[in-house]
Each structure stands twice: as structure tokens, then as C-alpha cells.
């Protein structure tokens, strides 16, 4: 009898050790930090395949940038397209699908979103030595941009103005999140938090907390906490890239009507969506549109949004007040 008890105890110990070991592997955490798409990328994964997947997520982001979306990397699809002044090329690597989504956002936003403003952004030199461009040169360059000049023609994409420059600066980060999510889908990953600049992918069966950045503070300082399920969250803020000239502040999100930074009282827009490309593109689009029109656009796409205004007020669209908590008492939450 004693012997039987000892055998059972030993067996139980082996099973427990195996379970603990399995649990250890299943909860294995791995992270990767690197620079791509002109911004910092952080990949945090939990699960059996975390080591291999973190490496692969880095590869996916880097090659999406270098081979497809970058407009400065020689040989990328977008670089070639811009070089050829709007010639045609075969659909490769999902580029047509991305462009279709961006054309839709451009149309639905009435042109507030325009991913053909690359040459105009270059005049402002954000990222290097920013300066206010010459007015006439700005107007001239702006006249060559316009998403409506970009057309699909069977297997090709045709640009009617050879001087226009496609720029994925407003949506590439979200596209990277979509590509990473579809890669991770059938891997043994329990949780993923991937941030590409101001866009974050959250995967896992739990509620995540996302901070709404304090426009006046550094990148780790927040004014509110938002509780969300697995999704993509993107923020566009005028504090991301800005400079001062002649006593005035200028930032990198441009109003395609004027070529100057959008100036409508907003400091940031955060979009919550299942789609990375939509969260990223819509945060930029809604920033340019301003509070009222921005809310309508977010709702049209079935996305939730948080708008922060210069007068320190926080407005919600499609988000109930019980999932947001203001953490900075100088801000006011308006529920409408
Ligand atoms: P985001 O940080 O996602 O809001 O994207 C800002 C970037 O998008 C800028 O740095 C530009 O490269 C580009 N951009 C600026 N204005 C616009 C606009 N109105 N529509 C689309 N892209 C824009
Ligand atoms: Mg964006």
C-alpha cells in the first residue's frame, strides 16, 4: 500500500514538473527593439514560438519598409514608382490592396487624407532641418499632388502627373501591424504588443491598457488611460515632429488644401480599429479634418476615436466613458 502511494506521489511530481515546464514554454516572453519606417519599433511576444516570431516580425517590418513602402530606399516598389514619375508596374506584395484602402480613405475624407503629398513634405524637411518653404514653391509643388490623379488601369497603376510623390508616412506603420498580425495568427503566441511609432497592435484574450499621450510631456507621459480588447490603436499628434520659426510652431501633418500644417484646434487623434492600415490612415485623416468632420469619418468606418483639443478637452467617438480614465486633472472629458 505504501509502495503504491509512493508511486502515485512520484507520478504526480513528474506530471507537475512537466506542466510547470510546459507553462514556462507557453509563457515564454521575447522582445525585439529596432528602427524601421523612420521610427522606433518594439515587439513584445508571449508564447511558445515567441523567439522565432520576434525575429520574424522584425524581418517583416524591415522588408516591408525597404522593399515596398519606403520612398527613400532605392529599389523599393514605391521608390521605383516615384522615380518613374507615375509609370506603371505589376501588382506586387500587396501594394495594390494598400493603395485601394488609402484611395478610399482619401475619397471619404474629401481629400483631407492625401498620400501623394511626398514632395510637399520634402519641402518642409521634417526629420532633417525643417523650415517653412517658399510660398510660391509650395503652391507649385502642391499643384502636382492629388490622390485623384492616381488610377488603376488593369494590372497597372497610372499617375497622370509625373511630379507627384507617393508617401506612405501616414499609413505604413499600420500596414506593418497588419502584416505582423497575419503572420502571428497561426503561431503559438498568446499575447503580442507591437508598436511601430504611434501605432500599436494588441493581440491576446484580455483587456489592454493604452495611454493617450500628454502632448506637452515626453513619450512616457499620459493624460488618459483607455481599456481596449485586442485591436490596433494609432495616434496622430502635432507634437510628433514640430519646429518653431518666427515665433510660430509648425508640425508635420499637412492640410492638402494649403500645403501648410493642419490647424484646427486638435493636438491629437487616436483611432481604435481591427485594421492597422485603417487606424493609422484614419488618425491622420481625422487630425486634418478636425473634431466634427473627423468624428463622422471615424464613425463611417465603424472605428472608435479619442480627440484631444488645444484647450485641453477630450472628446470620444464610439467609446463609452467607462473604458477611459483621465489621469491628468488639467484635462476635461466631454461626453456627448
Ligand atoms: P501620422 O504620424 O501617421 O499621422 O503620419 C504623418 C505623416 O504622413 C507625415 O509625416 C507625412 O509623411 C504624411 N502626411 C502629412 N500630411 C498628410 C495628409 N494630409 N495625408 C496623408 N499623409 C500625410
Ligand atoms: Mg497615420
Coordinates of C-alpha atoms and ligand atoms in Angstrom, one line a residue:
X1 CA 0.0 0.0 0.0
X2 CA 2.9 2.3 1.0
X3 CA 4.6 1.4 -2.3
X4 CA 1.5 2.3 -4.3
X5 CA 1.3 5.7 -2.6
X6 CA 4.9 6.4 -3.3
X7 CA 4.5 5.5 -7.0
X8 CA 1.4 7.8 -7.2
X9 CA 3.3 10.6 -5.5
X10 CA 6.3 10.2 -7.8
X11 CA 4.0 10.2 -10.9
X12 CA 2.2 13.3 -9.7
X13 CA 5.5 15.0 -9.2
X14 CA 6.6 14.2 -12.7
X15 CA 3.3 15.4 -14.1
X16 CA 3.5 18.6 -12.1
X17 CA 7.1 19.2 -13.3
X18 CA 6.0 18.6 -16.9
X19 CA 3.1 21.0 -16.5
X20 CA 5.3 23.7 -15.0
X21 CA 7.9 23.2 -17.8
X22 CA 5.1 23.4 -20.4
X23 CA 3.7 26.5 -18.7
X24 CA 7.2 28.0 -18.8
X25 CA 7.5 27.4 -22.5
X26 CA 3.9 28.5 -23.2
X27 CA 4.5 31.8 -21.4
X28 CA 8.0 32.4 -22.8
X29 CA 8.5 36.1 -23.4
X30 CA 10.7 37.6 -26.1
X31 CA 11.1 41.1 -27.4
X32 CA 12.8 42.9 -30.2
X33 CA 13.6 46.6 -30.5
X34 CA 14.8 48.2 -33.7
X35 CA 14.5 51.2 -36.0
X36 CA 12.4 50.9 -39.2
X37 CA 10.0 53.1 -41.1
X38 CA 11.7 56.2 -39.7
X39 CA 10.6 55.3 -36.2
X40 CA 11.3 53.0 -33.2
X41 CA 9.7 49.6 -33.3
X42 CA 9.1 47.4 -30.2
X43 CA 7.9 43.8 -30.5
X44 CA 6.8 42.0 -27.3
X45 CA 5.6 38.5 -27.6
X46 CA 4.5 35.8 -25.1
X47 CA 4.1 32.2 -26.1
X48 CA 5.9 29.0 -27.2
X49 CA 7.0 30.5 -30.6
X50 CA 8.0 33.9 -29.2
X51 CA 11.7 33.8 -30.0
X52 CA 11.3 32.8 -33.7
X53 CA 8.3 35.1 -34.1
X54 CA 10.0 38.2 -32.7
X55 CA 12.8 37.7 -35.2
X56 CA 10.4 37.2 -38.0
X57 CA 8.3 40.2 -37.0
X58 CA 11.5 42.3 -37.3
X59 CA 12.2 40.9 -40.8
X60 CA 8.6 41.5 -41.9
X61 CA 8.8 45.2 -40.8
X62 CA 12.2 45.8 -42.3
X63 CA 11.5 44.2 -45.7
X64 CA 8.1 45.9 -45.9
X65 CA 9.9 49.2 -45.4
X66 CA 12.9 48.5 -47.7
X67 CA 11.3 46.5 -50.4
X68 CA 7.8 48.0 -50.7
X69 CA 6.9 51.2 -48.9
X70 CA 9.9 53.4 -48.4
X71 CA 10.1 56.4 -50.7
X72 CA 13.8 57.0 -49.9
X73 CA 15.2 53.4 -50.2
X74 CA 16.4 52.8 -53.7
X75 CA 14.7 49.9 -55.3
X76 CA 11.6 49.8 -53.2
X77 CA 8.3 49.5 -55.1
X78 CA 7.2 52.9 -54.0
X79 CA 10.7 54.4 -54.8
X80 CA 10.6 53.0 -58.3
X81 CA 7.1 54.2 -58.8
X82 CA 8.0 57.8 -57.8
X83 CA 11.2 57.6 -59.8
X84 CA 9.4 56.6 -62.9
X85 CA 7.1 59.6 -62.4
X86 CA 4.0 57.6 -62.3
X87 CA 4.7 54.9 -64.8
X88 CA 3.1 51.5 -64.4
X89 CA 4.2 48.3 -62.7
X90 CA 2.7 45.0 -61.8
X91 CA 0.9 44.5 -58.6
X92 CA 3.3 43.0 -56.1
X93 CA 3.5 42.4 -52.4
X94 CA 0.0 43.7 -51.6
X95 CA 0.8 47.2 -52.7
X96 CA -2.4 47.5 -54.8
X97 CA -4.5 46.4 -51.8
X98 CA -2.9 49.0 -49.6
X99 CA -3.4 51.7 -52.2
X100 CA -7.1 50.8 -52.7
X101 CA -7.7 51.3 -49.0
X102 CA -5.8 54.6 -49.0
X103 CA -7.7 55.8 -52.0
X104 CA -11.0 55.0 -50.2
X105 CA -9.8 57.0 -47.1
X106 CA -8.7 59.9 -49.4
X107 CA -12.2 59.9 -51.1
X108 CA -14.2 59.5 -47.9
X109 CA -12.2 62.2 -46.1
X110 CA -12.9 64.6 -49.0
X111 CA -9.1 64.8 -49.7
X112 CA -8.1 65.6 -46.2
X113 CA -6.1 62.4 -46.4
X114 CA -3.7 62.5 -49.4
X115 CA -0.8 60.1 -49.7
X116 CA 0.6 61.9 -52.7
X117 CA 2.0 64.8 -50.7
X118 CA 5.6 63.4 -50.6
X119 CA 7.1 66.3 -52.5
X120 CA 5.3 68.8 -50.3
X121 CA 6.5 67.1 -47.1
X122 CA 10.0 67.2 -48.5
X123 CA 9.8 71.0 -48.9
X124 CA 9.2 71.2 -45.2
X125 CA 12.2 68.9 -44.5
X126 CA 10.7 67.3 -41.4
X127 CA 13.2 64.8 -40.0
X128 CA 16.3 66.8 -41.1
X129 CA 16.5 70.6 -40.9
X130 CA 12.9 71.8 -41.0
X131 CA 11.9 75.2 -42.4
X132 CA 8.9 77.0 -43.7
X133 CA 9.0 76.6 -47.6
X134 CA 8.9 79.5 -50.0
X135 CA 5.2 80.2 -50.6
X136 CA 5.3 80.1 -54.4
X137 CA 7.4 76.9 -54.5
X138 CA 5.0 75.3 -52.0
X139 CA 2.0 76.3 -54.2
X140 CA 3.7 75.0 -57.3
X141 CA 4.7 71.6 -55.7
X142 CA 1.2 71.2 -54.2
X143 CA -0.4 71.6 -57.6
X144 CA 1.4 68.4 -58.7
X145 CA 0.0 66.3 -55.8
X146 CA -3.5 64.8 -55.6
X147 CA -4.7 61.3 -55.0
X148 CA -7.3 61.7 -57.7
X149 CA -4.5 61.7 -60.3
X150 CA -3.7 58.1 -59.3
X151 CA -5.7 55.5 -61.2
X152 CA -5.7 51.7 -61.5
X153 CA -5.5 50.5 -65.1
X154 CA -5.9 46.8 -65.2
X155 CA -2.7 45.3 -63.8
X156 CA -1.0 48.8 -63.6
X157 CA -1.2 51.9 -61.5
X158 CA -1.0 55.1 -63.5
X159 CA -0.2 58.6 -62.3
X160 CA -1.3 61.4 -64.5
X161 CA 1.2 63.8 -63.1
X162 CA 4.9 62.7 -63.2
X163 CA 5.9 65.1 -60.4
X164 CA 3.7 63.7 -57.7
X165 CA 5.3 61.6 -54.9
X166 CA 3.5 58.8 -53.1
X167 CA 4.3 58.8 -49.4
X168 CA 3.2 56.0 -47.0
X169 CA 4.2 58.1 -44.0
X170 CA 0.7 58.2 -42.7
X171 CA -0.2 54.5 -43.1
X172 CA 2.9 52.4 -43.4
X173 CA 3.1 51.8 -39.6
X174 CA -0.4 50.4 -39.6
X175 CA 0.3 48.2 -42.6
X176 CA 3.3 46.7 -40.7
X177 CA 0.9 45.8 -37.9
X178 CA -1.5 44.1 -40.2
X179 CA 1.4 42.1 -41.8
X180 CA 2.7 41.1 -38.4
X181 CA -0.7 40.1 -37.1
X182 CA -1.4 37.9 -40.1
X183 CA 2.0 36.2 -39.7
X184 CA 1.3 35.6 -36.0
X185 CA -2.2 34.3 -36.4
X186 CA -1.4 30.6 -36.6
X187 CA 1.7 30.7 -34.4
X188 CA 1.8 29.6 -30.8
X189 CA 1.6 33.2 -29.4
X190 CA -0.7 34.0 -26.5
X191 CA -0.1 37.8 -26.4
X192 CA 1.5 40.3 -28.6
X193 CA 2.2 44.0 -28.2
X194 CA 3.9 45.6 -31.2
X195 CA 4.4 49.3 -31.5
X196 CA 5.6 51.0 -34.7
X197 CA 5.9 54.6 -33.8
X198 CA 2.4 55.9 -32.8
X199 CA 0.7 52.7 -34.0
X200 CA 0.2 49.7 -31.7
X201 CA -1.0 46.1 -32.3
X202 CA -2.5 44.3 -29.3
X203 CA -3.2 40.6 -29.6
X204 CA -4.5 38.3 -26.8
X205 CA -7.6 37.3 -24.8
X206 CA -7.6 40.1 -22.3
X207 CA -8.2 43.8 -22.0
X208 CA -5.2 46.0 -22.7
X209 CA -4.5 49.5 -21.3
X210 CA -3.4 52.1 -23.8
X211 CA -2.1 55.5 -22.8
X212 CA -3.2 58.7 -24.5
X213 CA 0.0 60.7 -24.7
X214 CA 0.4 64.0 -22.9
X215 CA 1.0 66.5 -25.8
X216 CA 3.2 68.7 -23.5
X217 CA 5.1 65.8 -21.9
X218 CA 7.6 63.3 -23.1
X219 CA 6.8 60.0 -24.8
X220 CA 6.1 58.2 -21.5
X221 CA 3.7 60.8 -20.1
X222 CA -0.1 60.3 -20.5
X223 CA -3.3 62.2 -19.9
X224 CA -5.7 59.3 -20.0
X225 CA -5.9 55.5 -20.0
X226 CA -8.0 53.6 -22.4
X227 CA -9.1 50.0 -21.9
X228 CA -9.4 48.0 -25.2
X229 CA -9.6 44.4 -26.4
X230 CA -7.1 43.0 -28.9
X231 CA -7.0 45.6 -31.7
X232 CA -4.9 48.2 -33.4
X233 CA -4.5 51.7 -32.0
X234 CA -2.9 54.6 -33.8
X235 CA -2.3 58.2 -32.7
X236 CA -1.5 61.2 -34.8
X237 CA -0.3 64.2 -32.8
X238 CA 1.1 67.6 -33.8
X239 CA 3.8 67.1 -31.1
X240 CA 5.4 64.2 -33.0
X241 CA 7.5 66.3 -35.4
X242 CA 7.5 70.1 -35.0
X243 CA 9.7 73.1 -35.1
X244 CA 9.4 76.8 -34.4
X245 CA 10.1 79.6 -36.9
X246 CA 9.4 83.3 -36.5
X247 CA 7.7 82.6 -33.2
X248 CA 5.2 80.2 -34.7
X249 CA 5.1 76.4 -34.4
X250 CA 4.8 74.1 -37.4
X251 CA 4.1 70.4 -37.5
X252 CA 4.2 67.5 -40.0
X253 CA 0.6 66.7 -40.7
X254 CA -0.3 68.8 -43.7
X255 CA -3.6 70.2 -44.9
X256 CA -3.7 69.1 -48.6
X257 CA -5.7 72.2 -49.5
X258 CA -3.0 74.6 -48.4
X259 CA 0.2 72.6 -48.0
X260 CA 0.6 74.1 -44.5
X261 CA 0.2 72.1 -41.2
X262 CA -3.4 71.4 -40.4
X263 CA -4.5 74.0 -37.9
X264 CA -8.0 73.3 -36.4
X265 CA -7.6 73.2 -32.7
X266 CA -6.7 69.5 -32.4
X267 CA -3.5 68.2 -30.7
X268 CA -4.1 64.5 -31.3
X269 CA -6.4 61.9 -32.6
X270 CA -6.4 58.3 -31.5
X271 CA -8.2 55.7 -33.6
X272 CA -9.1 52.2 -32.4
X273 CA -9.7 49.6 -35.2
X274 CA -9.3 46.0 -36.0
X275 CA -7.3 47.1 -39.0
X276 CA -3.8 48.6 -38.7
X277 CA -3.9 50.4 -42.0
X278 CA -7.3 52.0 -41.2
X279 CA -6.3 53.0 -37.7
X280 CA -3.1 54.7 -39.0
X281 CA -4.6 56.3 -42.1
X282 CA -7.7 57.5 -40.2
X283 CA -5.8 59.0 -37.3
X284 CA -4.0 61.2 -39.8
X285 CA -7.2 61.9 -41.8
X286 CA -9.2 62.8 -38.7
X287 CA -6.5 65.1 -37.5
X288 CA -6.7 67.1 -40.7
X289 CA -10.5 67.1 -40.8
X290 CA -10.8 68.4 -37.2
X291 CA -13.2 67.4 -34.5
X292 CA -16.7 67.4 -36.1
X293 CA -15.8 66.0 -39.5
X294 CA -13.2 63.7 -38.0
X295 CA -15.8 62.1 -35.7
X296 CA -18.1 61.5 -38.7
X297 CA -15.3 59.8 -40.7
X298 CA -14.3 57.6 -37.8
X299 CA -18.0 56.5 -37.3
X300 CA -18.4 55.9 -41.1
X301 CA -15.6 53.3 -40.8
X302 CA -17.0 51.9 -37.6
X303 CA -13.9 52.9 -35.7
X304 CA -13.7 54.4 -32.2
X305 CA -11.8 57.6 -31.6
X306 CA -10.4 59.9 -29.0
X307 CA -9.8 63.6 -29.9
X308 CA -7.7 65.9 -27.8
X309 CA -8.0 69.6 -28.4
X310 CA -5.7 72.5 -27.7
X311 CA -8.0 73.8 -25.0
X312 CA -7.3 70.5 -23.1
X313 CA -10.6 68.8 -23.8
X314 CA -11.0 65.1 -24.6
X315 CA -13.9 64.0 -26.9
X316 CA -14.9 60.4 -27.6
X317 CA -16.4 58.8 -30.6
X318 CA -17.8 55.2 -30.3
X319 CA -16.2 54.8 -26.9
X320 CA -18.1 54.7 -23.6
X321 CA -16.9 56.7 -20.7
X322 CA -16.4 53.7 -18.5
X323 CA -13.4 52.5 -20.6
X324 CA -11.5 55.7 -20.4
X325 CA -9.9 57.2 -17.3
X326 CA -8.5 60.7 -17.3
X327 CA -5.2 60.7 -15.4
X328 CA -4.3 64.4 -15.8
X329 CA -6.7 66.7 -13.9
X330 CA -5.9 69.7 -16.2
X331 CA -7.9 67.9 -19.0
X332 CA -11.7 67.7 -19.2
X333 CA -13.6 64.8 -20.6
X334 CA -16.7 65.8 -22.6
X335 CA -19.4 63.1 -23.1
X336 CA -21.9 63.9 -25.8
Ligands
LIG1 P1 0.9 60.1 -39.0 O1 2.0 60.2 -38.0 O2 0.5 58.7 -39.2 O3 -0.2 61.0 -38.7 O4 1.5 60.5 -40.4 C1 2.1 61.7 -40.7 C2 2.9 61.6 -41.9 O5 2.0 61.4 -43.1 C3 3.7 62.8 -42.3 O6 5.0 62.8 -41.7 C4 3.7 62.8 -43.8 O7 4.7 61.9 -44.3 C5 2.4 62.2 -44.2 N1 1.3 63.2 -44.3 C6 1.3 64.5 -43.9 N2 0.1 65.1 -44.1 C7 -0.7 64.1 -44.7 C8 -2.0 64.1 -45.2 N3 -2.8 65.1 -45.2 N4 -2.5 62.9 -45.8 C9 -1.7 61.8 -45.8 N5 -0.4 61.8 -45.4 C10 0.1 62.9 -44.8
LIG2 MG1 -1.3 57.8 -39.5

